[in-house]
């Protein structure tokens, strides 16, 4: 339903070929390099806490090249200044 509303469709990704979705692969690479490879998780709860902390950082304060190296918060503020 959501896809139809935006006049788009899904694309099949062949099994064993994750590079066919570059956005997801790029995100997974950043998650591994910036979070998962930096910590030794002793418990599931510890992993959940660290990953959530990284998620907040990634979605709020980490600069993104796709946003002209602004953080998502800075990018939203720049849009509000223009409007």
Tab-separated table of C-alpha atoms in Angstrom:
chain	number	residue	atom	x	y	z
A	1	UNK	CA	0.000	0.000	0.000
A	2	UNK	CA	2.731	2.487	0.995
A	3	UNK	CA	4.735	1.774	-2.168
A	4	UNK	CA	1.700	2.275	-4.376
A	5	UNK	CA	0.907	5.585	-2.738
A	6	UNK	CA	4.333	6.866	-3.785
A	7	UNK	CA	4.182	5.242	-7.239
A	8	UNK	CA	7.149	3.009	-6.612
A	9	UNK	CA	7.787	-0.718	-6.449
A	10	UNK	CA	10.089	-3.195	-4.810
A	11	UNK	CA	13.167	-4.563	-6.540
A	12	UNK	CA	14.291	-8.134	-6.092
A	13	UNK	CA	17.819	-8.575	-4.760
A	14	UNK	CA	19.397	-11.835	-5.835
A	15	UNK	CA	20.375	-14.175	-2.974
A	16	UNK	CA	24.043	-13.788	-2.109
A	17	UNK	CA	24.336	-10.394	-3.852
A	18	UNK	CA	23.789	-7.766	-1.152
A	19	UNK	CA	25.794	-5.184	-3.134
A	20	UNK	CA	22.697	-4.776	-5.306
A	21	UNK	CA	21.368	-2.518	-2.531
A	22	UNK	CA	24.171	-0.007	-2.051
A	23	UNK	CA	22.331	2.090	0.549
A	24	UNK	CA	21.921	-0.831	2.932
A	25	UNK	CA	25.446	-2.088	2.346
A	26	UNK	CA	26.844	1.375	3.044
A	27	UNK	CA	24.879	1.600	6.287
A	28	UNK	CA	25.941	-1.898	7.371
A	29	UNK	CA	29.570	-0.997	6.704
A	30	UNK	CA	29.305	2.139	8.858
A	31	UNK	CA	27.553	0.205	11.645
A	32	UNK	CA	30.305	-2.420	11.634
A	33	UNK	CA	33.208	0.047	11.422
A	34	UNK	CA	31.896	2.672	13.854
A	35	UNK	CA	30.132	0.510	16.418
A	36	UNK	CA	30.250	-3.273	16.240
A	37	UNK	CA	34.000	-3.591	15.646
A	38	UNK	CA	34.745	-1.085	18.419
A	39	UNK	CA	33.176	-3.030	21.286
A	40	UNK	CA	33.250	-6.433	22.881
A	41	UNK	CA	29.708	-7.199	23.959
A	42	UNK	CA	29.503	-9.425	27.001
A	43	UNK	CA	25.718	-9.578	27.148
A	44	UNK	CA	22.797	-8.984	24.854
A	45	UNK	CA	21.719	-6.050	26.999
A	46	UNK	CA	25.138	-4.448	26.640
A	47	UNK	CA	24.935	-4.843	22.855
A	48	UNK	CA	21.453	-3.320	22.777
A	49	UNK	CA	22.591	-0.336	24.855
A	50	UNK	CA	25.723	0.349	22.765
A	51	UNK	CA	23.920	-0.028	19.445
A	52	UNK	CA	21.113	2.269	20.609
A	53	UNK	CA	23.659	4.868	21.685
A	54	UNK	CA	25.343	4.642	18.277
A	55	UNK	CA	21.951	4.832	16.517
A	56	UNK	CA	21.138	8.058	18.334
A	57	UNK	CA	24.551	9.469	17.392
A	58	UNK	CA	24.148	8.375	13.743
A	59	UNK	CA	20.643	9.817	13.410
A	60	UNK	CA	21.260	13.079	15.251
A	61	UNK	CA	24.838	14.318	15.505
A	62	UNK	CA	27.068	12.356	13.104
A	63	UNK	CA	27.944	14.320	9.923
A	64	UNK	CA	26.661	12.691	6.717
A	65	UNK	CA	28.346	13.275	3.364
A	66	UNK	CA	24.924	13.114	1.672
A	67	UNK	CA	23.907	16.162	3.763
A	68	UNK	CA	26.961	18.257	2.801
A	69	UNK	CA	28.768	16.932	5.875
A	70	UNK	CA	26.110	18.286	8.223
A	71	UNK	CA	24.539	16.261	10.966
A	72	UNK	CA	20.852	15.461	10.466
A	73	UNK	CA	20.005	18.005	13.193
A	74	UNK	CA	22.093	20.701	11.474
A	75	UNK	CA	20.556	19.847	8.117
A	76	UNK	CA	17.005	20.222	9.483
A	77	UNK	CA	17.954	23.550	11.053
A	78	UNK	CA	19.358	24.760	7.713
A	79	UNK	CA	16.087	23.834	6.002
A	80	UNK	CA	14.120	25.754	8.623
A	81	UNK	CA	16.263	28.852	8.016
A	82	UNK	CA	15.505	28.739	4.286
A	83	UNK	CA	11.735	28.308	4.762
